[in-house]
Structures are given as structure tokens and as C-alpha cells.
Amino acid sequence: MIAKRWTSLAGILALVLAAAVLGGCASTETKDTAVRDEHRRMMSLQKNAEAARTSSAPLKDLPEMDARALEQVGDNYVRQNNPSLAFVQYDKALAKDPKLESARYKRGMLLLSRGMNDEALKEFEDILSRSPKNALALEGRGRVHMAKNHFHAAMADFDSALAADPKLWQVHALRGYLHDQRKEHDRAIGEYEKAIGLQPESSLLFNNLGMSRYLKGDLKGAAEAYARAIQLDVNNRRAYNNLALVLYKLGHDDDALLAFKHGGDEAAAYNNMGCLYMADRKYEKARAAFEKAIGLRATYFARAQENLKKAESAITARPTVQ
């Protein structure tokens, strides 16, 4: 039962990182100053929580929580999307029981999600020094190597993690991401398909499968994957926008515009279409799209107006290419 709870929480913590790593756009690195500020904030929260515990009269009569109870409090904070307070509880749990591997893993994942790679690495290696085949710790260390752009070290840890636990779908997804970064799209597709075999209801995985197929040049296959991602999660805006791009490339402008609308709003959709037309030197269509964006939302005026000027300048400078 304890192992099952650990694995469940590991999935939640992994998804905190997956959104950044597998999304295909956002950087996983945090600026050094922000990292230091966050670390100080977490340490301050820890001190404040400890002061509150010792000074609060109603709590004096309550039995002191053991390490696992503190870990469970931290788990609840993770579910509530409050990683700073979760860190405090895991820290307290480890103060009581430094060998509590599940809490140490979770603390490592939280540190990693804040870009504190070296601190996270220490947590995972502490676990592996006692349990060298701990699949989650191997995955965690692989994530650190991945964040440091150490491809071969990351792959080696991911291989070991899968050997220890073949059901870690997140590891297949991470391997897929790494293969895409190296333009090894066939291998990436294979990894995403393995991940989907283990987690068939994941909209995120289908979105990333679509990205790999798109990068390979398989536009129809990409569209199918994005459509499945949307079917699984109608609020997956990234999948809508990715689908819109593919539909445009396939020559379905009206469908692309509709997908962009679902991925944002009408003004943003027209602005996006204008940008695509500009990239393809379809300047008349670009101008019409930017004018539509400006008319729909005043806050789009500055951005769309700048794009409109570029389109008009291009029209003046050269013949329209349709």
C-alpha cells in the first residue's frame, strides 16, 4: 500500500515537470536568482511553520507526527498545488527519518521542478547509494542529467529505470523528447507509442506524438494524434494550436482558423493566421487577417498593427504571391 501511494504521488510530481519538459516550448531552466529566492522562501516557510508548531497552544496536546504522517501532509500539499509547503513537510519527515526514501524522492522532484538540479541530484544519489535499483530515483537522476543536457547519462539512467520497472510510462516519454531533440524522430515516435501503450488516456502523450510526427514530415499522422489529444482533453489548448498549424500546412485554412479559435480566442486566431500567411508571403491574406484581429479586440491592436504594417510594406515592395 505504501509503495502504491508513493508511485501515485510520483506521477503527480512527474507531471509538474512534464508540462515544462514535454510541452515542446517552455524552458525547463530557472534563472539563478529566482532559484535562490525560491530556496530562501522555502527555508523561511520551514522556520515559520516550526515556530507556529511550537508556539500554538491548541497543538501542544496533540501527538507528535511521525515521519510518514508528515510525508502524507506533504503529499496533500502537492495535490493542492502548494509545492513550497510540501517541501517543508518532506523536510520535517526526513529530519525524523533520513532513510525514508519516498520522502527524499519527492523532495528531490520538488527541487528539480524549481531548477535546483545539483540539490535534486544529491537527493536521488542518496537513495541510490542504499537502493541502486530504485526505479524512481534512477528516473529522477536521469531527469537531472536531462536538465543539464547530458544526453548519454540521461539515457543510461532511463534504461536502468525501465529495467527496474518497465511500467514507467513517463520514462518512455522523456526518452521520446530526447530523441526529438537529436532529430531522431522515428525513435521518438516509438518511445511515445510505448508510453501511450502504458497510459492510453494521456492527452499530453498524444500531443507529443503529434509533434514528433510533424517534425518527421508526417502531417496527416500528426493531425490524427492532435485530434486524439483533443478528444481526450477538450481543454488542451496546445493541441488545438498544433492541430491548426498542421491543418494550415495541409491547405485547410478555414479548419485551421477554427482550431486556432478553440486554442485561444477569435482575435488571437486571426493574428496567428496572419503570421502564417506572412511566413508564406501571402501578404494580401495576411493583411486581411491582421485587420480582422484588430477589429475584434482592441488589446490586440499593437501586436496586430505591427504585423499589418509589415504585410503592407511587403505588398508595396513586391508582387503578391498567392
PDB file of C-alpha atoms in Angstrom:
ATOM      1  CA  MET A   1       0.000   0.000   0.000  1.00  0.00           C
ATOM      2  CA  ILE A   2       2.802   2.396   0.883  1.00  0.00           C
ATOM      3  CA  ALA A   3       4.590   1.614  -2.379  1.00  0.00           C
ATOM      4  CA  LYS A   4       1.375   2.260  -4.305  1.00  0.00           C
ATOM      5  CA  ARG A   5       0.896   5.666  -2.643  1.00  0.00           C
ATOM      6  CA  TRP A   6       4.500   6.552  -3.407  1.00  0.00           C
ATOM      7  CA  THR A   7       4.089   5.642  -7.059  1.00  0.00           C
ATOM      8  CA  SER A   8       0.853   7.646  -7.286  1.00  0.00           C
ATOM      9  CA  LEU A   9       2.467  10.762  -5.840  1.00  0.00           C
ATOM     10  CA  ALA A  10       5.473  10.218  -8.070  1.00  0.00           C
ATOM     11  CA  GLY A  11       3.126  10.545 -11.036  1.00  0.00           C
ATOM     12  CA  ILE A  12       1.784  13.866  -9.776  1.00  0.00           C
ATOM     13  CA  LEU A  13       5.278  15.215  -9.181  1.00  0.00           C
ATOM     14  CA  ALA A  14       6.397  13.948 -12.574  1.00  0.00           C
ATOM     15  CA  LEU A  15       3.568  15.808 -14.272  1.00  0.00           C
ATOM     16  CA  VAL A  16       4.754  19.043 -12.666  1.00  0.00           C
ATOM     17  CA  LEU A  17       7.903  18.600 -14.724  1.00  0.00           C
ATOM     18  CA  ALA A  18       6.222  17.048 -17.753  1.00  0.00           C
ATOM     19  CA  ALA A  19       4.270  20.164 -18.518  1.00  0.00           C
ATOM     20  CA  ALA A  20       7.515  22.017 -18.992  1.00  0.00           C
ATOM     21  CA  VAL A  21       9.683  19.317 -20.490  1.00  0.00           C
ATOM     22  CA  LEU A  22       7.229  17.650 -22.826  1.00  0.00           C
ATOM     23  CA  GLY A  23       5.258  20.683 -23.861  1.00  0.00           C
ATOM     24  CA  GLY A  24       7.746  21.452 -26.594  1.00  0.00           C
ATOM     25  CA  CYS A  25       8.056  25.173 -25.919  1.00  0.00           C
ATOM     26  CA  ALA A  26       8.755  26.248 -22.372  1.00  0.00           C
ATOM     27  CA  SER A  27      12.275  26.152 -20.972  1.00  0.00           C
ATOM     28  CA  THR A  28      12.936  23.881 -18.013  1.00  0.00           C
ATOM     29  CA  GLU A  29      15.714  26.091 -16.671  1.00  0.00           C
ATOM     30  CA  THR A  30      15.047  28.614 -13.883  1.00  0.00           C
ATOM     31  CA  LYS A  31      17.175  31.741 -13.541  1.00  0.00           C
ATOM     32  CA  ASP A  32      19.731  31.532 -10.746  1.00  0.00           C
ATOM     33  CA  THR A  33      18.328  34.500  -8.868  1.00  0.00           C
ATOM     34  CA  ALA A  34      14.806  33.103  -8.941  1.00  0.00           C
ATOM     35  CA  VAL A  35      16.087  29.736  -7.737  1.00  0.00           C
ATOM     36  CA  ARG A  36      17.909  31.286  -4.816  1.00  0.00           C
ATOM     37  CA  ASP A  37      14.860  33.367  -3.917  1.00  0.00           C
ATOM     38  CA  GLU A  38      12.618  30.301  -4.005  1.00  0.00           C
ATOM     39  CA  HIS A  39      15.052  28.311  -1.888  1.00  0.00           C
ATOM     40  CA  ARG A  40      15.182  31.086   0.699  1.00  0.00           C
ATOM     41  CA  ARG A  41      11.400  31.281   0.655  1.00  0.00           C
ATOM     42  CA  MET A  42      11.067  27.559   1.277  1.00  0.00           C
ATOM     43  CA  MET A  43      13.567  27.730   4.123  1.00  0.00           C
ATOM     44  CA  SER A  44      11.697  30.691   5.591  1.00  0.00           C
ATOM     45  CA  LEU A  45       8.418  28.808   5.356  1.00  0.00           C
ATOM     46  CA  GLN A  46      10.012  25.893   7.149  1.00  0.00           C
ATOM     47  CA  LYS A  47      11.180  28.092  10.007  1.00  0.00           C
ATOM     48  CA  ASN A  48       7.797  29.818  10.244  1.00  0.00           C
ATOM     49  CA  ALA A  49       5.948  26.510  10.270  1.00  0.00           C
ATOM     50  CA  GLU A  50       8.213  25.186  13.012  1.00  0.00           C
ATOM     51  CA  ALA A  51       7.703  28.345  15.057  1.00  0.00           C
ATOM     52  CA  ALA A  52       3.949  28.042  14.623  1.00  0.00           C
ATOM     53  CA  ARG A  53       4.033  24.411  15.724  1.00  0.00           C
ATOM     54  CA  THR A  54       5.931  25.103  18.928  1.00  0.00           C
ATOM     55  CA  SER A  55       4.048  28.259  19.884  1.00  0.00           C
ATOM     56  CA  SER A  56       0.476  27.210  19.135  1.00  0.00           C
ATOM     57  CA  ALA A  57      -1.232  26.228  22.390  1.00  0.00           C
ATOM     58  CA  PRO A  58      -4.024  24.070  20.868  1.00  0.00           C
ATOM     59  CA  LEU A  59      -1.418  21.854  19.201  1.00  0.00           C
ATOM     60  CA  LYS A  60       0.540  21.090  22.354  1.00  0.00           C
ATOM     61  CA  ASP A  61      -1.783  18.298  23.415  1.00  0.00           C
ATOM     62  CA  LEU A  62      -1.754  16.586  20.004  1.00  0.00           C
ATOM     63  CA  PRO A  63       0.558  13.605  19.499  1.00  0.00           C
ATOM     64  CA  GLU A  64       3.686  14.395  17.524  1.00  0.00           C
ATOM     65  CA  MET A  65       3.501  13.176  13.927  1.00  0.00           C
ATOM     66  CA  ASP A  66       5.958  10.547  12.761  1.00  0.00           C
ATOM     67  CA  ALA A  67       7.905  10.766   9.504  1.00  0.00           C
ATOM     68  CA  ARG A  68       5.301   9.017   7.337  1.00  0.00           C
ATOM     69  CA  ALA A  69       2.480  11.158   8.686  1.00  0.00           C
ATOM     70  CA  LEU A  70       4.483  14.285   7.845  1.00  0.00           C
ATOM     71  CA  GLU A  71       5.137  12.875   4.382  1.00  0.00           C
ATOM     72  CA  GLN A  72       1.402  12.385   3.861  1.00  0.00           C
ATOM     73  CA  VAL A  73       0.788  16.015   4.838  1.00  0.00           C
ATOM     74  CA  GLY A  74       3.334  16.965   2.186  1.00  0.00           C
ATOM     75  CA  ASP A  75       1.524  14.760  -0.331  1.00  0.00           C
ATOM     76  CA  ASN A  76      -1.687  16.646   0.358  1.00  0.00           C
ATOM     77  CA  TYR A  77       0.065  19.945  -0.307  1.00  0.00           C
ATOM     78  CA  VAL A  78       1.328  18.584  -3.640  1.00  0.00           C
ATOM     79  CA  ARG A  79      -2.236  17.666  -4.607  1.00  0.00           C
ATOM     80  CA  GLN A  80      -3.279  21.206  -3.660  1.00  0.00           C
ATOM     81  CA  ASN A  81      -0.530  22.596  -5.926  1.00  0.00           C
ATOM     82  CA  ASN A  82       1.378  24.069  -2.990  1.00  0.00           C
ATOM     83  CA  PRO A  83       4.937  22.774  -3.522  1.00  0.00           C
ATOM     84  CA  SER A  84       6.604  25.125  -1.056  1.00  0.00           C
ATOM     85  CA  LEU A  85       4.607  23.844   1.909  1.00  0.00           C
ATOM     86  CA  ALA A  86       5.000  20.287   0.629  1.00  0.00           C
ATOM     87  CA  PHE A  87       8.765  20.792   0.707  1.00  0.00           C
ATOM     88  CA  VAL A  88       8.540  21.900   4.338  1.00  0.00           C
ATOM     89  CA  GLN A  89       6.718  18.706   5.333  1.00  0.00           C
ATOM     90  CA  TYR A  90       9.100  16.417   3.429  1.00  0.00           C
ATOM     91  CA  ASP A  91      11.998  18.224   5.073  1.00  0.00           C
ATOM     92  CA  LYS A  92      10.489  17.573   8.504  1.00  0.00           C
ATOM     93  CA  ALA A  93       9.839  13.938   7.635  1.00  0.00           C
ATOM     94  CA  LEU A  94      13.464  13.431   6.631  1.00  0.00           C
ATOM     95  CA  ALA A  95      14.669  15.137   9.793  1.00  0.00           C
ATOM     96  CA  LYS A  96      12.866  12.379  11.703  1.00  0.00           C
ATOM     97  CA  ASP A  97      13.838   9.547   9.356  1.00  0.00           C
ATOM     98  CA  PRO A  98      16.709  10.311   6.931  1.00  0.00           C
ATOM     99  CA  LYS A  99      16.285   6.880   5.296  1.00  0.00           C
ATOM    100  CA  LEU A 100      12.670   7.478   4.238  1.00  0.00           C
ATOM    101  CA  GLU A 101      13.296   7.091   0.508  1.00  0.00           C
ATOM    102  CA  SER A 102       9.828   8.059  -0.695  1.00  0.00           C
ATOM    103  CA  ALA A 103      10.001  11.454   1.042  1.00  0.00           C
ATOM    104  CA  ARG A 104      13.547  12.027  -0.188  1.00  0.00           C
ATOM    105  CA  TYR A 105      12.498  11.251  -3.766  1.00  0.00           C
ATOM    106  CA  LYS A 106       9.601  13.694  -3.542  1.00  0.00           C
ATOM    107  CA  ARG A 107      11.832  16.401  -2.123  1.00  0.00           C
ATOM    108  CA  GLY A 108      14.255  15.774  -4.977  1.00  0.00           C
ATOM    109  CA  MET A 109      11.477  16.136  -7.536  1.00  0.00           C
ATOM    110  CA  LEU A 110      10.352  19.418  -5.997  1.00  0.00           C
ATOM    111  CA  LEU A 111      13.904  20.743  -6.098  1.00  0.00           C
ATOM    112  CA  LEU A 112      14.189  19.655  -9.725  1.00  0.00           C
ATOM    113  CA  SER A 113      10.921  21.390 -10.601  1.00  0.00           C
ATOM    114  CA  ARG A 114      12.486  24.609  -9.254  1.00  0.00           C
ATOM    115  CA  GLY A 115      15.587  24.198 -11.404  1.00  0.00           C
ATOM    116  CA  MET A 116      17.779  23.314  -8.406  1.00  0.00           C
ATOM    117  CA  ASN A 117      19.463  20.487 -10.283  1.00  0.00           C
ATOM    118  CA  ASP A 118      22.515  19.910  -8.105  1.00  0.00           C
ATOM    119  CA  GLU A 119      20.430  19.819  -4.924  1.00  0.00           C
ATOM    120  CA  ALA A 120      17.997  17.384  -6.563  1.00  0.00           C
ATOM    121  CA  LEU A 121      20.875  15.187  -7.726  1.00  0.00           C
ATOM    122  CA  LYS A 122      22.078  14.810  -4.134  1.00  0.00           C
ATOM    123  CA  GLU A 123      18.648  13.542  -3.090  1.00  0.00           C
ATOM    124  CA  PHE A 124      18.443  10.914  -5.834  1.00  0.00           C
ATOM    125  CA  GLU A 125      22.012   9.739  -5.309  1.00  0.00           C
ATOM    126  CA  ASP A 126      21.388   9.424  -1.579  1.00  0.00           C
ATOM    127  CA  ILE A 127      18.577   6.978  -2.374  1.00  0.00           C
ATOM    128  CA  LEU A 128      20.646   5.096  -4.957  1.00  0.00           C
ATOM    129  CA  SER A 129      23.543   4.715  -2.538  1.00  0.00           C
ATOM    130  CA  ARG A 130      21.267   2.440  -0.489  1.00  0.00           C
ATOM    131  CA  SER A 131      18.922   1.141  -3.205  1.00  0.00           C
ATOM    132  CA  PRO A 132      20.815   1.108  -6.536  1.00  0.00           C
ATOM    133  CA  LYS A 133      17.826  -0.343  -8.425  1.00  0.00           C
ATOM    134  CA  ASN A 134      15.259   2.158  -7.169  1.00  0.00           C
ATOM    135  CA  ALA A 135      13.436   2.887 -10.445  1.00  0.00           C
ATOM    136  CA  LEU A 136      12.033   6.271  -9.448  1.00  0.00           C
ATOM    137  CA  ALA A 137      15.376   7.521  -8.146  1.00  0.00           C
ATOM    138  CA  LEU A 138      17.020   6.382 -11.394  1.00  0.00           C
ATOM    139  CA  GLU A 139      14.361   8.274 -13.340  1.00  0.00           C
ATOM    140  CA  GLY A 140      14.924  11.325 -11.138  1.00  0.00           C
ATOM    141  CA  ARG A 141      18.674  11.266 -11.688  1.00  0.00           C
ATOM    142  CA  GLY A 142      18.050  10.849 -15.408  1.00  0.00           C
ATOM    143  CA  ARG A 143      15.873  13.954 -15.325  1.00  0.00           C
ATOM    144  CA  VAL A 144      18.724  15.879 -13.710  1.00  0.00           C
ATOM    145  CA  HIS A 145      21.121  14.744 -16.456  1.00  0.00           C
ATOM    146  CA  MET A 146      18.477  15.721 -18.987  1.00  0.00           C
ATOM    147  CA  ALA A 147      18.188  19.207 -17.477  1.00  0.00           C
ATOM    148  CA  LYS A 148      21.977  19.504 -17.737  1.00  0.00           C
ATOM    149  CA  ASN A 149      21.893  18.370 -21.405  1.00  0.00           C
ATOM    150  CA  HIS A 150      23.851  15.206 -20.601  1.00  0.00           C
ATOM    151  CA  PHE A 151      22.134  13.005 -23.185  1.00  0.00           C
ATOM    152  CA  HIS A 152      24.026   9.739 -22.744  1.00  0.00           C
ATOM    153  CA  ALA A 153      23.965   9.867 -18.933  1.00  0.00           C
ATOM    154  CA  ALA A 154      20.228  10.560 -19.000  1.00  0.00           C
ATOM    155  CA  MET A 155      19.574   7.689 -21.399  1.00  0.00           C
ATOM    156  CA  ALA A 156      21.651   5.313 -19.279  1.00  0.00           C
ATOM    157  CA  ASP A 157      19.626   6.150 -16.181  1.00  0.00           C
ATOM    158  CA  PHE A 158      16.355   5.869 -18.088  1.00  0.00           C
ATOM    159  CA  ASP A 159      17.418   2.437 -19.392  1.00  0.00           C
ATOM    160  CA  SER A 160      18.159   1.334 -15.834  1.00  0.00           C
ATOM    161  CA  ALA A 161      14.858   2.737 -14.593  1.00  0.00           C
ATOM    162  CA  LEU A 162      12.901   0.770 -17.202  1.00  0.00           C
ATOM    163  CA  ALA A 163      14.866  -2.376 -16.422  1.00  0.00           C
ATOM    164  CA  ALA A 164      13.821  -1.974 -12.787  1.00  0.00           C
ATOM    165  CA  ASP A 165      10.216  -1.060 -13.610  1.00  0.00           C
ATOM    166  CA  PRO A 166       9.019  -1.492 -17.234  1.00  0.00           C
ATOM    167  CA  LYS A 167       5.732   0.291 -16.447  1.00  0.00           C
ATOM    168  CA  LEU A 168       7.251   3.774 -16.023  1.00  0.00           C
ATOM    169  CA  TRP A 169       5.498   5.445 -18.945  1.00  0.00           C
ATOM    170  CA  GLN A 170       6.999   8.831 -18.075  1.00  0.00           C
ATOM    171  CA  VAL A 171      10.451   7.456 -18.835  1.00  0.00           C
ATOM    172  CA  HIS A 172       9.415   6.452 -22.357  1.00  0.00           C
ATOM    173  CA  ALA A 173       8.011   9.958 -22.847  1.00  0.00           C
ATOM    174  CA  LEU A 174      11.244  11.549 -21.653  1.00  0.00           C
ATOM    175  CA  ARG A 175      13.252   9.321 -23.974  1.00  0.00           C
ATOM    176  CA  GLY A 176      10.989  10.411 -26.810  1.00  0.00           C
ATOM    177  CA  TYR A 177      11.663  14.052 -26.021  1.00  0.00           C
ATOM    178  CA  LEU A 178      15.421  13.464 -26.014  1.00  0.00           C
ATOM    179  CA  HIS A 179      15.295  11.657 -29.364  1.00  0.00           C
ATOM    180  CA  ASP A 180      13.311  14.540 -30.862  1.00  0.00           C
ATOM    181  CA  GLN A 181      15.965  16.964 -29.636  1.00  0.00           C
ATOM    182  CA  ARG A 182      18.521  14.947 -31.600  1.00  0.00           C
ATOM    183  CA  LYS A 183      16.228  14.840 -34.663  1.00  0.00           C
ATOM    184  CA  GLU A 184      15.810  11.077 -34.231  1.00  0.00           C
ATOM    185  CA  HIS A 185      12.089  11.309 -34.865  1.00  0.00           C
ATOM    186  CA  ASP A 186      11.414   7.652 -35.680  1.00  0.00           C
ATOM    187  CA  ARG A 187      12.899   6.652 -32.336  1.00  0.00           C
ATOM    188  CA  ALA A 188      10.942   9.396 -30.599  1.00  0.00           C
ATOM    189  CA  ILE A 189       7.703   8.162 -32.146  1.00  0.00           C
ATOM    190  CA  GLY A 190       8.470   4.642 -30.954  1.00  0.00           C
ATOM    191  CA  GLU A 191       9.009   5.861 -27.391  1.00  0.00           C
ATOM    192  CA  TYR A 192       5.789   7.890 -27.346  1.00  0.00           C
ATOM    193  CA  GLU A 193       3.869   4.909 -28.693  1.00  0.00           C
ATOM    194  CA  LYS A 194       5.278   2.751 -25.879  1.00  0.00           C
ATOM    195  CA  ALA A 195       4.270   5.406 -23.356  1.00  0.00           C
ATOM    196  CA  ILE A 196       0.764   5.550 -24.830  1.00  0.00           C
ATOM    197  CA  GLY A 197       0.538   1.772 -24.601  1.00  0.00           C
ATOM    198  CA  LEU A 198       1.010   2.148 -20.848  1.00  0.00           C
ATOM    199  CA  GLN A 199      -1.020   5.366 -20.471  1.00  0.00           C
ATOM    200  CA  PRO A 200      -3.576   5.369 -23.316  1.00  0.00           C
ATOM    201  CA  GLU A 201      -5.743   8.161 -21.896  1.00  0.00           C
ATOM    202  CA  SER A 202      -2.984  10.792 -21.776  1.00  0.00           C
ATOM    203  CA  SER A 203      -3.745  13.830 -23.914  1.00  0.00           C
ATOM    204  CA  LEU A 204      -0.220  15.076 -23.259  1.00  0.00           C
ATOM    205  CA  LEU A 205       1.347  11.984 -24.808  1.00  0.00           C
ATOM    206  CA  PHE A 206      -0.760  12.180 -27.961  1.00  0.00           C
ATOM    207  CA  ASN A 207       0.145  15.855 -28.312  1.00  0.00           C
ATOM    208  CA  ASN A 208       3.829  14.995 -28.195  1.00  0.00           C
ATOM    209  CA  LEU A 209       3.384  12.065 -30.554  1.00  0.00           C
ATOM    210  CA  GLY A 210       1.810  14.548 -32.945  1.00  0.00           C
ATOM    211  CA  MET A 211       4.812  16.840 -32.582  1.00  0.00           C
ATOM    212  CA  SER A 212       7.221  14.021 -33.444  1.00  0.00           C
ATOM    213  CA  ARG A 213       5.177  13.082 -36.495  1.00  0.00           C
ATOM    214  CA  TYR A 214       5.060  16.729 -37.557  1.00  0.00           C
ATOM    215  CA  LEU A 215       8.831  17.078 -37.220  1.00  0.00           C
ATOM    216  CA  LYS A 216       9.234  13.921 -39.295  1.00  0.00           C
ATOM    217  CA  GLY A 217       7.021  15.424 -42.009  1.00  0.00           C
ATOM    218  CA  ASP A 218       4.021  13.141 -41.463  1.00  0.00           C
ATOM    219  CA  LEU A 219       1.348  15.860 -41.413  1.00  0.00           C
ATOM    220  CA  LYS A 220      -1.669  13.564 -41.607  1.00  0.00           C
ATOM    221  CA  GLY A 221      -0.309  11.371 -38.831  1.00  0.00           C
ATOM    222  CA  ALA A 222       0.340  14.472 -36.755  1.00  0.00           C
ATOM    223  CA  ALA A 223      -3.225  15.692 -37.304  1.00  0.00           C
ATOM    224  CA  GLU A 224      -4.597  12.332 -36.160  1.00  0.00           C
ATOM    225  CA  ALA A 225      -2.506  12.434 -32.979  1.00  0.00           C
ATOM    226  CA  TYR A 226      -3.525  16.014 -32.167  1.00  0.00           C
ATOM    227  CA  ALA A 227      -7.174  15.169 -32.787  1.00  0.00           C
ATOM    228  CA  ARG A 228      -6.903  12.275 -30.337  1.00  0.00           C
ATOM    229  CA  ALA A 229      -5.244  14.565 -27.784  1.00  0.00           C
ATOM    230  CA  ILE A 230      -8.199  16.940 -28.063  1.00  0.00           C
ATOM    231  CA  GLN A 231     -10.676  14.087 -27.850  1.00  0.00           C
ATOM    232  CA  LEU A 232      -9.088  13.074 -24.542  1.00  0.00           C
ATOM    233  CA  ASP A 233      -8.929  16.643 -23.214  1.00  0.00           C
ATOM    234  CA  VAL A 234     -11.120  19.262 -24.876  1.00  0.00           C
ATOM    235  CA  ASN A 235      -9.273  21.966 -22.930  1.00  0.00           C
ATOM    236  CA  ASN A 236      -5.843  21.093 -24.346  1.00  0.00           C
ATOM    237  CA  ARG A 237      -5.137  24.448 -25.979  1.00  0.00           C
ATOM    238  CA  ARG A 238      -1.655  23.462 -27.107  1.00  0.00           C
ATOM    239  CA  ALA A 239      -3.083  20.531 -29.067  1.00  0.00           C
ATOM    240  CA  TYR A 240      -5.643  22.814 -30.740  1.00  0.00           C
ATOM    241  CA  ASN A 241      -2.930  25.261 -31.805  1.00  0.00           C
ATOM    242  CA  ASN A 242      -0.668  22.469 -33.026  1.00  0.00           C
ATOM    243  CA  LEU A 243      -3.568  20.978 -34.977  1.00  0.00           C
ATOM    244  CA  ALA A 244      -4.272  24.389 -36.500  1.00  0.00           C
ATOM    245  CA  LEU A 245      -0.717  24.629 -37.800  1.00  0.00           C
ATOM    246  CA  VAL A 246      -0.935  21.179 -39.392  1.00  0.00           C
ATOM    247  CA  LEU A 247      -4.321  21.912 -40.960  1.00  0.00           C
ATOM    248  CA  TYR A 248      -2.899  25.096 -42.446  1.00  0.00           C
ATOM    249  CA  LYS A 249       0.059  23.173 -43.859  1.00  0.00           C
ATOM    250  CA  LEU A 250      -2.406  20.718 -45.407  1.00  0.00           C
ATOM    251  CA  GLY A 251      -4.233  23.593 -47.102  1.00  0.00           C
ATOM    252  CA  HIS A 252      -7.322  23.659 -44.868  1.00  0.00           C
ATOM    253  CA  ASP A 253      -7.289  27.346 -43.919  1.00  0.00           C
ATOM    254  CA  ASP A 254     -10.854  27.513 -42.590  1.00  0.00           C
ATOM    255  CA  ASP A 255     -10.343  24.471 -40.383  1.00  0.00           C
ATOM    256  CA  ALA A 256      -7.037  25.887 -39.176  1.00  0.00           C
ATOM    257  CA  LEU A 257      -8.742  29.140 -38.192  1.00  0.00           C
ATOM    258  CA  LEU A 258     -11.416  27.226 -36.290  1.00  0.00           C
ATOM    259  CA  ALA A 259      -8.776  25.210 -34.424  1.00  0.00           C
ATOM    260  CA  PHE A 260      -6.913  28.408 -33.525  1.00  0.00           C
ATOM    261  CA  LYS A 261     -10.157  29.826 -32.130  1.00  0.00           C
ATOM    262  CA  HIS A 262     -10.505  26.809 -29.838  1.00  0.00           C
ATOM    263  CA  GLY A 263      -6.873  27.213 -28.816  1.00  0.00           C
ATOM    264  CA  GLY A 264      -7.297  30.831 -27.779  1.00  0.00           C
ATOM    265  CA  ASP A 265      -9.851  33.380 -28.917  1.00  0.00           C
ATOM    266  CA  GLU A 266     -11.042  34.807 -32.219  1.00  0.00           C
ATOM    267  CA  ALA A 267      -8.676  37.787 -32.285  1.00  0.00           C
ATOM    268  CA  ALA A 268      -5.659  35.616 -31.494  1.00  0.00           C
ATOM    269  CA  ALA A 269      -6.787  33.130 -34.147  1.00  0.00           C
ATOM    270  CA  TYR A 270      -6.811  35.761 -36.894  1.00  0.00           C
ATOM    271  CA  ASN A 271      -3.465  37.125 -35.750  1.00  0.00           C
ATOM    272  CA  ASN A 272      -1.997  33.607 -35.882  1.00  0.00           C
ATOM    273  CA  MET A 273      -3.383  33.053 -39.360  1.00  0.00           C
ATOM    274  CA  GLY A 274      -1.893  36.363 -40.422  1.00  0.00           C
ATOM    275  CA  CYS A 275       1.510  35.256 -39.197  1.00  0.00           C
ATOM    276  CA  LEU A 276       1.253  32.011 -41.161  1.00  0.00           C
ATOM    277  CA  TYR A 277       0.253  33.898 -44.295  1.00  0.00           C
ATOM    278  CA  MET A 278       3.174  36.279 -43.779  1.00  0.00           C
ATOM    279  CA  ALA A 279       5.607  33.379 -43.483  1.00  0.00           C
ATOM    280  CA  ASP A 280       4.300  32.029 -46.806  1.00  0.00           C
ATOM    281  CA  ARG A 281       4.412  35.506 -48.419  1.00  0.00           C
ATOM    282  CA  LYS A 282       0.646  35.602 -48.847  1.00  0.00           C
ATOM    283  CA  TYR A 283       0.636  39.249 -47.929  1.00  0.00           C
ATOM    284  CA  GLU A 284      -2.895  40.210 -49.001  1.00  0.00           C
ATOM    285  CA  LYS A 285      -4.365  37.422 -46.895  1.00  0.00           C
ATOM    286  CA  ALA A 286      -2.060  38.369 -44.037  1.00  0.00           C
ATOM    287  CA  ARG A 287      -3.235  41.972 -44.145  1.00  0.00           C
ATOM    288  CA  ALA A 288      -6.895  40.925 -44.093  1.00  0.00           C
ATOM    289  CA  ALA A 289      -6.277  38.611 -41.133  1.00  0.00           C
ATOM    290  CA  PHE A 290      -4.430  41.267 -39.119  1.00  0.00           C
ATOM    291  CA  GLU A 291      -7.170  43.822 -39.817  1.00  0.00           C
ATOM    292  CA  LYS A 292      -9.733  41.314 -38.563  1.00  0.00           C
ATOM    293  CA  ALA A 293      -7.711  40.740 -35.375  1.00  0.00           C
ATOM    294  CA  ILE A 294      -7.510  44.484 -34.723  1.00  0.00           C
ATOM    295  CA  GLY A 295     -11.241  44.894 -35.253  1.00  0.00           C
ATOM    296  CA  LEU A 296     -12.102  42.079 -32.861  1.00  0.00           C
ATOM    297  CA  ARG A 297     -10.026  43.073 -29.866  1.00  0.00           C
ATOM    298  CA  ALA A 298      -8.544  46.417 -29.022  1.00  0.00           C
ATOM    299  CA  THR A 299      -5.831  44.872 -26.879  1.00  0.00           C
ATOM    300  CA  TYR A 300      -4.527  43.143 -30.000  1.00  0.00           C
ATOM    301  CA  PHE A 301      -4.086  46.483 -31.717  1.00  0.00           C
ATOM    302  CA  ALA A 302      -0.384  46.990 -31.003  1.00  0.00           C
ATOM    303  CA  ARG A 303       0.718  43.490 -31.999  1.00  0.00           C
ATOM    304  CA  ALA A 304      -1.572  43.096 -34.980  1.00  0.00           C
ATOM    305  CA  GLN A 305      -0.941  46.680 -36.108  1.00  0.00           C
ATOM    306  CA  GLU A 306       2.786  45.999 -36.218  1.00  0.00           C
ATOM    307  CA  ASN A 307       2.157  42.823 -38.213  1.00  0.00           C
ATOM    308  CA  LEU A 308      -0.188  44.716 -40.504  1.00  0.00           C
ATOM    309  CA  LYS A 309       2.500  47.301 -41.260  1.00  0.00           C
ATOM    310  CA  LYS A 310       4.896  44.513 -42.183  1.00  0.00           C
ATOM    311  CA  ALA A 311       2.324  42.986 -44.518  1.00  0.00           C
ATOM    312  CA  GLU A 312       1.593  46.332 -46.184  1.00  0.00           C
ATOM    313  CA  SER A 313       5.301  47.032 -46.611  1.00  0.00           C
ATOM    314  CA  ALA A 314       5.751  43.647 -48.255  1.00  0.00           C
ATOM    315  CA  ILE A 315       2.806  44.288 -50.580  1.00  0.00           C
ATOM    316  CA  THR A 316       4.339  47.585 -51.647  1.00  0.00           C
ATOM    317  CA  ALA A 317       7.805  46.126 -52.101  1.00  0.00           C
ATOM    318  CA  ARG A 318       6.956  43.097 -54.209  1.00  0.00           C
ATOM    319  CA  PRO A 319       4.134  41.434 -56.144  1.00  0.00           C
ATOM    320  CA  THR A 320       1.626  39.472 -54.112  1.00  0.00           C
ATOM    321  CA  VAL A 321       2.253  35.737 -54.072  1.00  0.00           C
ATOM    322  CA  GLN A 322      -0.955  33.762 -53.733  1.00  0.00           C
TER     323      GLN A 322
END
